[in-house]
Coordinates of C-alpha atoms in Angstrom, one line a residue:
M245 CA -44.4 -11.7 125.1
K246 CA -43.9 -9.1 122.5
I247 CA -44.8 -5.7 122.2
P248 CA -46.9 -4.6 118.9
L249 CA -44.8 -2.0 116.8
L250 CA -46.1 1.4 116.6
K251 CA -47.7 2.5 113.3
N252 CA -47.2 5.9 112.4
K253 CA -49.8 7.9 111.2
R254 CA -49.6 7.0 107.1
E255 CA -49.8 3.5 108.0
K256 CA -52.7 4.4 110.5
F257 CA -54.4 6.2 107.0
Q258 CA -53.7 3.3 105.2
D259 CA -55.9 1.1 107.6
L260 CA -58.4 3.4 107.5
N261 CA -58.6 4.0 104.0
P262 CA -58.0 0.9 102.8
K263 CA -57.3 1.2 98.4
P264 CA -60.6 1.2 96.2
L265 CA -61.3 -1.8 94.8
R266 CA -61.5 0.1 91.6
K267 CA -58.0 1.5 91.9
Q268 CA -56.8 -1.7 93.0
I269 CA -58.2 -3.5 89.4
L270 CA -56.9 -0.6 87.7
D271 CA -53.8 -0.9 88.8
N272 CA -53.4 -4.6 87.8
L273 CA -55.0 -3.8 84.4
F274 CA -52.0 -1.7 83.7
L275 CA -50.0 -5.1 84.6
F276 CA -52.4 -7.0 82.5
G277 CA -51.9 -5.0 79.6
L278 CA -47.6 -4.9 80.1
F279 CA -47.8 -8.5 80.8
N280 CA -49.5 -9.4 77.3
L281 CA -47.5 -6.9 75.5
L282 CA -44.2 -8.5 77.2
W283 CA -45.4 -12.0 76.7
F284 CA -46.0 -11.3 73.0
L285 CA -42.6 -9.9 72.6
F286 CA -41.1 -12.6 74.2
R287 CA -42.7 -14.9 72.2
T288 CA -42.0 -13.7 68.7
G289 CA -38.5 -12.9 69.8
K290 CA -36.3 -11.4 66.5
K291 CA -38.1 -14.1 64.2
P292 CA -41.3 -13.0 62.9
S293 CA -41.5 -16.4 61.4
R294 CA -42.8 -17.7 64.7
I295 CA -46.3 -16.1 64.8
T296 CA -47.0 -18.4 61.7
Y297 CA -47.3 -21.5 63.6
P298 CA -50.9 -23.1 64.9
C299 CA -50.1 -22.5 68.4
Q300 CA -48.7 -18.9 67.8
Q301 CA -51.2 -18.2 65.6
E302 CA -54.0 -19.2 67.8
A303 CA -52.3 -17.2 70.6
L304 CA -51.7 -13.9 68.7
R305 CA -55.4 -13.8 68.1
N306 CA -56.1 -14.2 72.1
A307 CA -53.7 -11.4 73.0
S308 CA -54.8 -9.2 70.1
I309 CA -58.3 -9.4 71.5
G310 CA -57.3 -9.3 74.9
L311 CA -55.1 -6.2 74.5
G312 CA -57.8 -4.7 72.8
S313 CA -61.5 -5.7 74.5
A314 CA -60.2 -7.3 77.9
I315 CA -59.3 -4.1 79.4
P316 CA -62.3 -2.2 79.0
I317 CA -64.4 -4.9 79.3
I318 CA -63.0 -5.7 83.3
S319 CA -62.7 -1.9 83.5
F320 CA -66.8 -1.9 82.6
T321 CA -67.4 -4.4 85.1
A322 CA -65.8 -2.5 87.8
I323 CA -66.9 0.6 87.3
F324 CA -70.7 -0.9 87.6
T325 CA -69.9 -3.1 90.4
T326 CA -68.3 -0.2 92.5
V327 CA -70.0 2.8 91.6
K328 CA -72.2 3.8 94.5
S329 CA -72.5 7.3 94.3
W330 CA -73.3 10.2 91.0
F331 CA -70.8 10.4 87.7
S332 CA -67.9 12.4 88.8
Y333 CA -65.1 13.7 86.8
S334 CA -62.2 11.6 87.9
R335 CA -64.9 8.3 86.8
F336 CA -64.6 10.0 83.7
L337 CA -60.9 10.7 83.3
V338 CA -60.7 7.0 84.1
I339 CA -62.8 6.0 81.1
L340 CA -61.0 8.4 79.2
V341 CA -57.0 7.0 79.6
L342 CA -58.9 3.3 79.3
T343 CA -59.7 4.4 75.7
I344 CA -56.6 6.2 74.7
S345 CA -54.8 3.1 76.5
T346 CA -57.1 0.6 74.0
I347 CA -56.4 2.6 71.1
G348 CA -52.3 3.1 71.8
T349 CA -51.8 -0.4 72.9
A350 CA -53.7 -1.6 69.4
S351 CA -51.1 0.6 67.7
I352 CA -48.6 -1.2 69.4
A353 CA -49.6 -4.4 68.6
Y354 CA -50.1 -3.7 65.1
T355 CA -46.7 -2.2 64.5
I356 CA -45.0 -5.4 66.0
N357 CA -47.0 -7.7 64.0
S358 CA -46.6 -6.0 60.7
N359 CA -43.2 -7.5 60.2
T360 CA -44.3 -10.5 59.1
E361 CA -42.3 -13.2 57.5
V362 CA -43.7 -15.9 54.8
F363 CA -42.7 -18.9 53.4
L364 CA -42.2 -19.2 49.4
D365 CA -42.0 -22.8 48.3
I366 CA -39.6 -21.9 44.8
N367 CA -38.4 -25.0 42.6
S368 CA -36.7 -24.6 39.8
I369 CA -37.9 -24.9 36.1
N370 CA -36.4 -26.0 32.7
S371 CA -37.1 -24.1 29.9
E372 CA -36.9 -26.1 26.3
L373 CA -36.3 -23.8 24.3
D374 CA -32.6 -22.6 23.3
G375 CA -32.1 -19.0 23.9
A376 CA -33.9 -19.3 27.5
S377 CA -33.0 -16.9 29.7
D378 CA -32.0 -17.6 33.5
I379 CA -32.7 -16.7 36.9
F380 CA -31.5 -17.5 40.1
I381 CA -33.1 -17.8 43.4
V382 CA -32.0 -18.3 46.6
N383 CA -34.9 -18.4 48.8
G384 CA -34.7 -19.3 52.7
E385 CA -33.4 -17.4 55.7
D386 CA -30.1 -20.0 55.8
V387 CA -29.5 -19.4 51.9
A388 CA -30.2 -16.1 50.9
H389 CA -26.8 -14.5 51.0
I390 CA -24.6 -13.9 48.2
N391 CA -22.0 -16.0 48.4
D392 CA -25.1 -19.2 48.3
L393 CA -26.4 -17.3 45.0
I394 CA -22.3 -17.2 43.8
D395 CA -22.6 -20.8 43.8
L396 CA -25.7 -21.5 42.2
M397 CA -24.8 -19.4 39.3
G398 CA -21.7 -21.3 39.2
T399 CA -23.5 -24.8 39.0
Q400 CA -24.8 -23.1 35.8
N401 CA -21.7 -22.2 34.0
R402 CA -22.3 -18.6 35.1
S403 CA -19.2 -17.7 36.9
F404 CA -18.7 -14.9 38.9
Y405 CA -15.2 -14.5 39.0
Q406 CA -13.2 -13.9 35.6
T407 CA -10.3 -15.9 35.5
A408 CA -8.2 -17.7 33.1
S409 CA -8.3 -20.8 34.4
V410 CA -11.4 -22.5 35.1
G411 CA -12.2 -23.6 38.5
I412 CA -15.3 -23.5 41.0
N413 CA -17.2 -20.2 40.3
Q414 CA -14.4 -18.9 37.8
G415 CA -13.4 -18.8 34.1
P416 CA -12.7 -17.2 31.2
D417 CA -16.2 -16.0 31.4
G418 CA -16.7 -14.9 34.4
L419 CA -18.3 -11.6 34.9
I420 CA -15.8 -9.6 37.7
A421 CA -11.7 -9.3 36.5
V422 CA -9.2 -8.8 39.2
D423 CA -8.7 -5.0 37.8
D424 CA -12.4 -4.3 37.2
V425 CA -14.3 -1.1 38.5
V426 CA -17.0 -2.4 40.0
L427 CA -20.3 0.0 39.8
L428 CA -22.7 -1.0 42.5
K429 CA -26.2 0.9 41.8
I430 CA -27.8 0.7 44.8
N431 CA -31.6 2.5 45.8
C432 CA -30.5 5.0 48.1
Q433 CA -33.5 7.3 47.7
W434 CA -35.0 5.6 50.9
G435 CA -34.5 4.8 54.0
K436 CA -35.8 1.8 56.2
R437 CA -37.0 -0.9 53.6
G438 CA -36.9 1.1 50.8
G439 CA -33.6 0.9 50.3
T440 CA -31.1 -1.4 49.6
N441 CA -30.0 -3.6 52.2
T442 CA -27.0 -3.1 53.1
D443 CA -26.1 -6.6 54.9
M444 CA -26.8 -8.0 51.1
L445 CA -24.0 -4.8 50.1
K446 CA -21.8 -5.8 53.1
E447 CA -21.6 -9.5 51.4
L448 CA -21.6 -8.8 48.2
I449 CA -18.7 -6.1 48.3
R450 CA -16.9 -8.9 50.5
A451 CA -17.2 -11.5 47.9
I452 CA -15.6 -9.1 45.3
L453 CA -12.6 -8.4 47.5
L454 CA -12.3 -12.2 47.7
H455 CA -11.2 -12.6 44.2
P456 CA -9.9 -15.8 43.5
K457 CA -6.7 -14.3 41.8
G458 CA -6.3 -11.0 44.1
F459 CA -8.7 -8.1 43.2
I460 CA -6.7 -5.0 42.4
G461 CA -9.6 -3.0 41.0
E462 CA -11.8 -0.7 42.6
I463 CA -15.9 -0.7 43.8
V464 CA -18.0 2.6 44.2
I465 CA -21.7 2.4 45.4
A466 CA -23.8 4.7 43.7
D467 CA -27.1 6.2 43.1
N468 CA -29.2 9.2 42.1
G469 CA -32.0 9.8 44.6
Q470 CA -33.7 13.0 42.5
G471 CA -32.4 15.7 45.7
R472 CA -33.6 13.1 48.6
G473 CA -30.7 10.8 48.0
S474 CA -28.8 9.5 51.2
M475 CA -25.6 7.3 51.8
D476 CA -26.2 7.6 55.5
W477 CA -29.8 7.1 56.1
S478 CA -30.2 7.0 60.0
E479 CA -32.5 4.0 59.7
A480 CA -31.4 1.5 56.9
N481 CA -32.5 -2.1 55.6
S482 CA -30.4 -4.0 57.3
E483 CA -30.7 -6.5 60.7
D484 CA -28.9 -3.8 62.7
K485 CA -31.5 -0.7 61.6
N486 CA -28.4 1.5 62.2
Q487 CA -26.4 0.2 59.7
S488 CA -26.4 2.7 56.8
T489 CA -24.4 2.4 53.1
Q490 CA -21.7 4.4 54.2
D491 CA -21.6 2.1 57.6
V492 CA -20.4 -0.9 55.3
V493 CA -17.9 1.2 53.3
D494 CA -16.5 2.6 56.4
S495 CA -15.9 -1.1 57.6
F496 CA -13.6 -1.7 54.9
C497 CA -10.0 -0.5 54.7
S498 CA -9.0 2.3 52.3
C499 CA -6.3 -0.1 50.9
S500 CA -9.7 -2.3 49.7
Y501 CA -10.4 0.7 47.4
V502 CA -14.3 1.0 48.3
S503 CA -16.3 4.3 48.0
T504 CA -19.4 5.9 48.0
Y505 CA -20.2 8.4 45.3
L506 CA -24.1 10.4 45.8
W507 CA -25.1 11.4 42.2
D508 CA -27.7 13.8 43.4
D509 CA -24.7 16.0 44.2
I510 CA -24.1 16.6 40.5
E511 CA -27.6 15.9 39.2
N512 CA -28.3 19.4 37.8
I513 CA -24.7 20.5 36.6
E514 CA -24.5 20.0 32.7
V515 CA -21.0 18.5 31.8
D516 CA -19.3 17.4 28.3
E517 CA -17.3 13.9 28.3
Y518 CA -13.9 13.7 29.3
S519 CA -12.6 12.7 25.5
E520 CA -14.0 16.4 24.7
G521 CA -12.1 17.8 27.4
D522 CA -14.1 18.3 30.5
M523 CA -12.9 16.5 33.6
N524 CA -15.6 18.1 35.9
D525 CA -18.3 16.1 37.7
G526 CA -21.8 16.0 36.1
Y527 CA -24.4 14.6 33.7
I528 CA -24.1 14.5 30.0
V529 CA -27.4 15.1 28.2
Y530 CA -28.0 13.9 24.7
D531 CA -29.2 16.7 22.3
S532 CA -32.2 15.0 20.8
L533 CA -35.5 13.2 22.3
D534 CA -35.4 9.0 21.4
P535 CA -37.5 8.4 18.1
E536 CA -39.4 5.4 20.1
T537 CA -39.7 6.8 23.5
N538 CA -39.2 10.3 23.5
I539 CA -36.8 10.6 26.3
Y540 CA -33.8 12.4 26.7
V541 CA -31.0 10.4 27.7
S542 CA -28.4 11.3 30.9
Y543 CA -25.6 9.7 32.1
P544 CA -23.3 10.3 35.1
K545 CA -19.4 10.9 34.7
F546 CA -17.1 11.3 37.9
E547 CA -14.0 10.8 39.9
T548 CA -14.1 8.6 42.8
D549 CA -12.3 9.4 46.1
F550 CA -9.7 7.5 44.7
G551 CA -9.2 9.9 41.7
T552 CA -11.1 6.8 39.0
K553 CA -12.7 9.0 36.1
I554 CA -15.7 7.2 35.0
S555 CA -18.2 7.6 32.6
F556 CA -21.5 5.3 32.7
R557 CA -21.8 5.2 29.4
D558 CA -18.4 4.5 28.2
G559 CA -16.0 3.4 31.1
I560 CA -12.9 4.4 32.2
W561 CA -11.2 7.2 31.2
N562 CA -6.9 6.5 31.9
G563 CA -6.2 10.2 30.5
T564 CA -6.3 9.2 26.6
G565 CA -9.1 7.0 26.0
Y566 CA -11.6 4.8 27.9
E567 CA -10.8 1.4 29.4
D568 CA -13.7 -1.3 29.2
R569 CA -13.6 -2.2 32.9
L570 CA -16.5 -0.9 34.3
K571 CA -18.9 -3.6 35.3
V572 CA -22.0 -2.5 36.5
I573 CA -24.1 -4.8 39.3
N574 CA -27.9 -3.3 39.4
L575 CA -28.8 -3.6 43.1
P576 CA -32.7 -2.9 43.2
V577 CA -35.6 -3.3 46.0
L578 CA -38.3 -5.5 45.2
K579 CA -41.4 -3.3 46.2
S580 CA -45.0 -2.0 44.8
H581 CA -44.9 1.5 43.4
S582 CA -47.7 4.1 43.9
G583 CA -47.1 5.0 40.2
F584 CA -45.9 2.1 38.3
G585 CA -47.3 -0.8 40.4
V586 CA -43.7 -2.6 40.4
T587 CA -40.7 -1.3 40.8
A588 CA -37.5 -3.5 40.2
T589 CA -34.6 -4.0 37.7
T590 CA -35.6 -1.8 34.6
K591 CA -37.0 1.2 37.2
H592 CA -34.5 1.0 39.2
Y593 CA -33.0 2.9 36.5
M594 CA -34.2 5.8 37.3
G595 CA -31.4 6.6 39.4
V596 CA -28.6 6.4 36.6
Q597 CA -30.2 9.6 34.5
S598 CA -30.9 12.9 35.9
Q599 CA -34.5 14.2 36.5
G600 CA -33.3 17.3 37.5
L601 CA -32.4 18.3 33.2
T602 CA -34.3 15.4 31.8
N603 CA -37.5 14.1 31.3
G604 CA -36.9 10.1 32.6
H605 CA -39.7 10.2 35.0
D606 CA -42.6 11.2 32.6
R607 CA -41.1 8.4 29.9
I608 CA -41.3 5.0 31.9
A609 CA -44.8 4.6 30.5
A610 CA -43.2 4.7 26.7
G611 CA -40.3 2.2 27.5
G612 CA -38.0 4.9 28.2
M613 CA -35.9 2.9 31.1
G614 CA -35.6 0.4 28.0
T615 CA -33.7 3.6 25.8
L616 CA -31.5 4.0 29.4
M617 CA -30.2 0.1 29.0
V618 CA -29.9 0.4 25.2
E619 CA -27.9 3.7 25.3
L620 CA -25.9 3.0 28.4
G621 CA -25.7 -0.8 28.4
V622 CA -27.8 -3.2 30.5
P623 CA -25.9 -4.3 33.7
T624 CA -23.2 -6.9 34.4
L625 CA -25.5 -8.0 36.8
N626 CA -28.7 -7.6 38.2
I627 CA -29.6 -8.8 41.6
I628 CA -32.5 -8.1 43.0
D629 CA -33.2 -7.7 46.6
A630 CA -36.2 -9.2 48.3
L631 CA -35.0 -10.2 51.7
W632 CA -37.9 -7.7 52.5
V633 CA -40.5 -6.7 50.2
N634 CA -43.3 -4.1 50.1
A635 CA -45.9 -5.9 48.5
N636 CA -49.0 -3.5 49.3
P637 CA -50.8 -3.3 46.1
E638 CA -52.5 0.5 45.1
S639 CA -55.4 -0.5 46.7
S640 CA -53.6 -0.4 50.0
S641 CA -52.2 3.2 51.8
S642 CA -48.8 1.4 52.1
E643 CA -47.8 1.1 48.9
G644 CA -44.4 1.6 48.1
P645 CA -41.5 3.4 46.9
G646 CA -41.3 4.5 50.4
T647 CA -41.4 1.4 52.8
S648 CA -41.3 1.9 56.7
Y649 CA -40.7 -1.2 58.8
T650 CA -43.8 -1.9 59.4
E651 CA -45.0 -2.0 55.8
A652 CA -42.3 -4.7 54.8
T653 CA -42.8 -8.3 54.4
R654 CA -39.7 -10.7 55.0
V655 CA -39.6 -13.1 52.3
N656 CA -35.4 -13.8 52.6
A657 CA -35.0 -14.2 48.7
L658 CA -32.4 -13.2 46.5
I659 CA -32.6 -12.9 42.6
A660 CA -29.9 -12.7 40.4
G661 CA -30.0 -12.8 36.6
T662 CA -29.1 -10.7 33.6
D663 CA -32.3 -10.5 31.6
P664 CA -33.8 -7.6 33.3
I665 CA -37.6 -8.2 31.6
A666 CA -37.4 -11.8 32.6
L667 CA -36.3 -10.4 36.4
D668 CA -38.9 -8.1 36.7
Y669 CA -41.8 -10.2 35.0
W670 CA -40.9 -13.5 37.1
S671 CA -40.2 -11.7 40.3
A672 CA -43.1 -10.0 40.6
K673 CA -45.7 -12.4 39.5
H674 CA -44.0 -15.3 41.8
I675 CA -42.7 -13.4 44.5
L676 CA -44.7 -9.7 45.0
L677 CA -48.1 -11.0 43.8
Q678 CA -47.5 -14.5 45.7
V679 CA -46.7 -12.6 48.8
S680 CA -49.8 -9.5 48.5
E681 CA -51.9 -12.6 48.5
M682 CA -50.3 -14.0 51.2
I683 CA -50.8 -11.5 53.7
G684 CA -54.3 -10.8 52.5
Y685 CA -54.9 -8.7 49.7
T686 CA -57.4 -9.6 47.0
N687 CA -57.3 -6.5 44.8
T688 CA -53.8 -7.5 43.7
Y689 CA -53.9 -6.0 39.7
S690 CA -51.3 -3.2 40.5
L691 CA -48.7 -6.1 41.0
N692 CA -49.4 -8.2 37.8
P693 CA -47.5 -8.2 35.3
D694 CA -50.0 -9.9 32.8
S695 CA -52.5 -6.9 33.9
T696 CA -53.2 -4.1 31.7
K697 CA -55.5 -2.3 34.2
S698 CA -54.1 1.3 35.3
L699 CA -56.6 2.3 37.7
G700 CA -54.8 4.5 40.2
L701 CA -51.6 4.2 38.1
T702 CA -49.7 6.0 35.8
E703 CA -49.5 3.3 33.6
A704 CA -50.2 -0.5 34.1
F705 CA -47.2 -2.2 35.4
G706 CA -48.1 -4.9 32.4
V707 CA -48.0 -2.3 29.8
W708 CA -44.8 -0.6 30.3
L709 CA -42.4 -3.5 31.3
N710 CA -43.6 -4.6 27.4
R711 CA -43.0 -1.5 26.1
T712 CA -39.5 -1.6 28.2
R713 CA -39.6 -5.5 26.3
D714 CA -39.7 -4.0 22.5
E715 CA -37.4 -1.1 23.1
L716 CA -34.7 -4.0 24.2
L717 CA -35.2 -6.0 21.7
R718 CA -35.5 -3.6 18.6
A719 CA -31.8 -3.2 20.2
S720 CA -31.4 -7.0 19.5
L721 CA -31.0 -8.2 23.4
N722 CA -32.4 -10.9 24.3
V723 CA -34.7 -10.2 26.5
T724 CA -38.3 -12.0 27.2
N725 CA -41.8 -12.2 29.4
D726 CA -42.3 -15.5 28.0
E727 CA -42.5 -18.1 30.7
L728 CA -41.6 -20.7 28.6
K729 CA -38.2 -18.9 27.9
I730 CA -36.9 -18.5 31.2
N731 CA -35.3 -21.3 32.9
V732 CA -35.1 -20.7 36.6
Y733 CA -32.4 -21.8 38.7
A734 CA -33.3 -22.3 42.8
N735 CA -32.1 -23.0 45.8
S736 CA -34.9 -22.6 48.3
L737 CA -35.5 -24.2 51.7
N738 CA -38.8 -26.5 52.0
F739 CA -41.2 -25.4 54.9
T740 CA -44.3 -26.6 55.9
A741 CA -45.4 -24.2 57.8
G742 CA -47.9 -21.0 56.0
P743 CA -48.1 -17.4 56.5
V744 CA -50.1 -15.8 58.6
K745 CA -53.2 -13.9 56.7
N746 CA -54.8 -10.8 58.2
N747 CA -53.5 -10.7 61.5
D748 CA -54.2 -7.1 61.8
L749 CA -57.8 -8.1 61.4
W750 CA -57.8 -9.1 64.9
I751 CA -56.4 -6.1 66.3
Y752 CA -58.5 -4.2 64.5
L753 CA -61.8 -5.7 66.0
G754 CA -59.6 -6.1 69.5
S755 CA -59.3 -2.0 69.4
I756 CA -62.7 -0.9 68.2
G757 CA -64.5 -3.3 70.0
G758 CA -63.3 -2.4 73.1
S759 CA -63.6 1.4 72.4
F760 CA -67.7 0.5 71.9
L761 CA -67.5 -0.9 75.2
L762 CA -65.6 2.2 76.7
I763 CA -68.7 4.0 75.3
A764 CA -70.9 2.2 76.0
A765 CA -69.8 2.3 79.9
T766 CA -69.6 5.9 79.8
V767 CA -73.2 6.8 78.6
P768 CA -75.2 5.4 81.7
F769 CA -73.1 7.7 83.7
G770 CA -73.2 10.6 81.5
I771 CA -77.1 10.4 81.7
K772 CA -76.6 10.5 85.4
Y773 CA -74.7 13.7 85.3
Y774 CA -76.7 15.5 83.2
K775 CA -79.8 14.6 85.2
K776 CA -77.8 15.6 88.4
R777 CA -76.7 18.7 86.7
K778 CA -80.5 19.6 85.6
M779 CA -81.8 19.1 89.2
K780 CA -79.4 21.7 90.7

């Protein structure tokens, strides 16, 4: 015969005072919300693209509505079925906590859902006109890499490597020679998705160092963030969000001759050229305004960590003269801009001039960035970073140039070429504008290169891009924004799944609807409480 075990005082108390149904439900509601959130994270994983599939879209709607309204609905029922007495402060506290948790859960879900990934179907187009500008685009997660871009350029006799002999991606007309000093002009003004992607940057540095004839030159990454730039952002644009530009450089051995230079440090120092005997780092400023755009041209001259003296305009100073070994690769991020609609190849040259000493920003609308390119030289190559873009237009509160992780859309594309106008026009029209519409925007005039509407902007993108084009044409440079004069060479993966549109709407509805239900649940108790107080 078994002897029953004696219960301690706590167990006896629990037997006499079982957990109220309300408390049990509320405990389960916490788990309910937690499991919903974990389910969403597990199903999405590290690939936001998974939410583009029909089953995921339906599940996301259910999860979004559930997160926003299931908790208050259940709590509403629980409160009404278990309340046996007058309203109390404890019940009010429960409702208040549920209200806050509803809004908080919706905010978390919005943060997770904002990293949308869209798929663009880009096809090659051959112009029938002579002298057409070339655009090269690699589109898709598996092909949006520097080596794939170099290979694509090579198929059209645009060799990346300059060599005496002809071979794969190399030849006498190649872009980068073995002893060149390659200046990678990035965007370091913004962290997160606003700056140049550091994964792409690392791939480009590696590709240069792997020159088929053995690279013996130097690579320097530079930019002027106009007083707010950094080469070491703690939150960067990369898969590993801690991987800054400086981290990328530090990952290569010193024998590779790779370094950074932050022009912010010298933006307020006016100097003369090396040829005039001034060896100090700083900015050269033209004495007079440009007659067409009224910009004061300015540009940096500086010494790298390895002792190389660089004049952005004149080249490499060897002590007695300048050597034509400086190659500039322009690496802008494709994104919207609150003042000028779109920032890409041409607008990116704001990071070459000194705003502290001159008036560059004020002359963008007049085509001033074109003047800088005319006077200082167009880049050897432009590579637009469209791995993540900010496609939120002026009508949104999330437009660029600053771009958080949740404000960006993943596109997985790199776009290259030597014509800055063709690149900006085509990328805005066929990437940024399309993505903006795919994620649910309809008022997208600020991203349209054909639009002259400047409402809410300093100047319409289409207007100032045309003025920049005209400035380059006056210098007899071959640029165009006529699509009939643009060749598009694409290595684009085809997708059948479309993008998610307006998923944030479901979250908003769930959150707002749930909050209204909670308020409705609170009102009866408030009335009872008021009557009780009045009776006393």
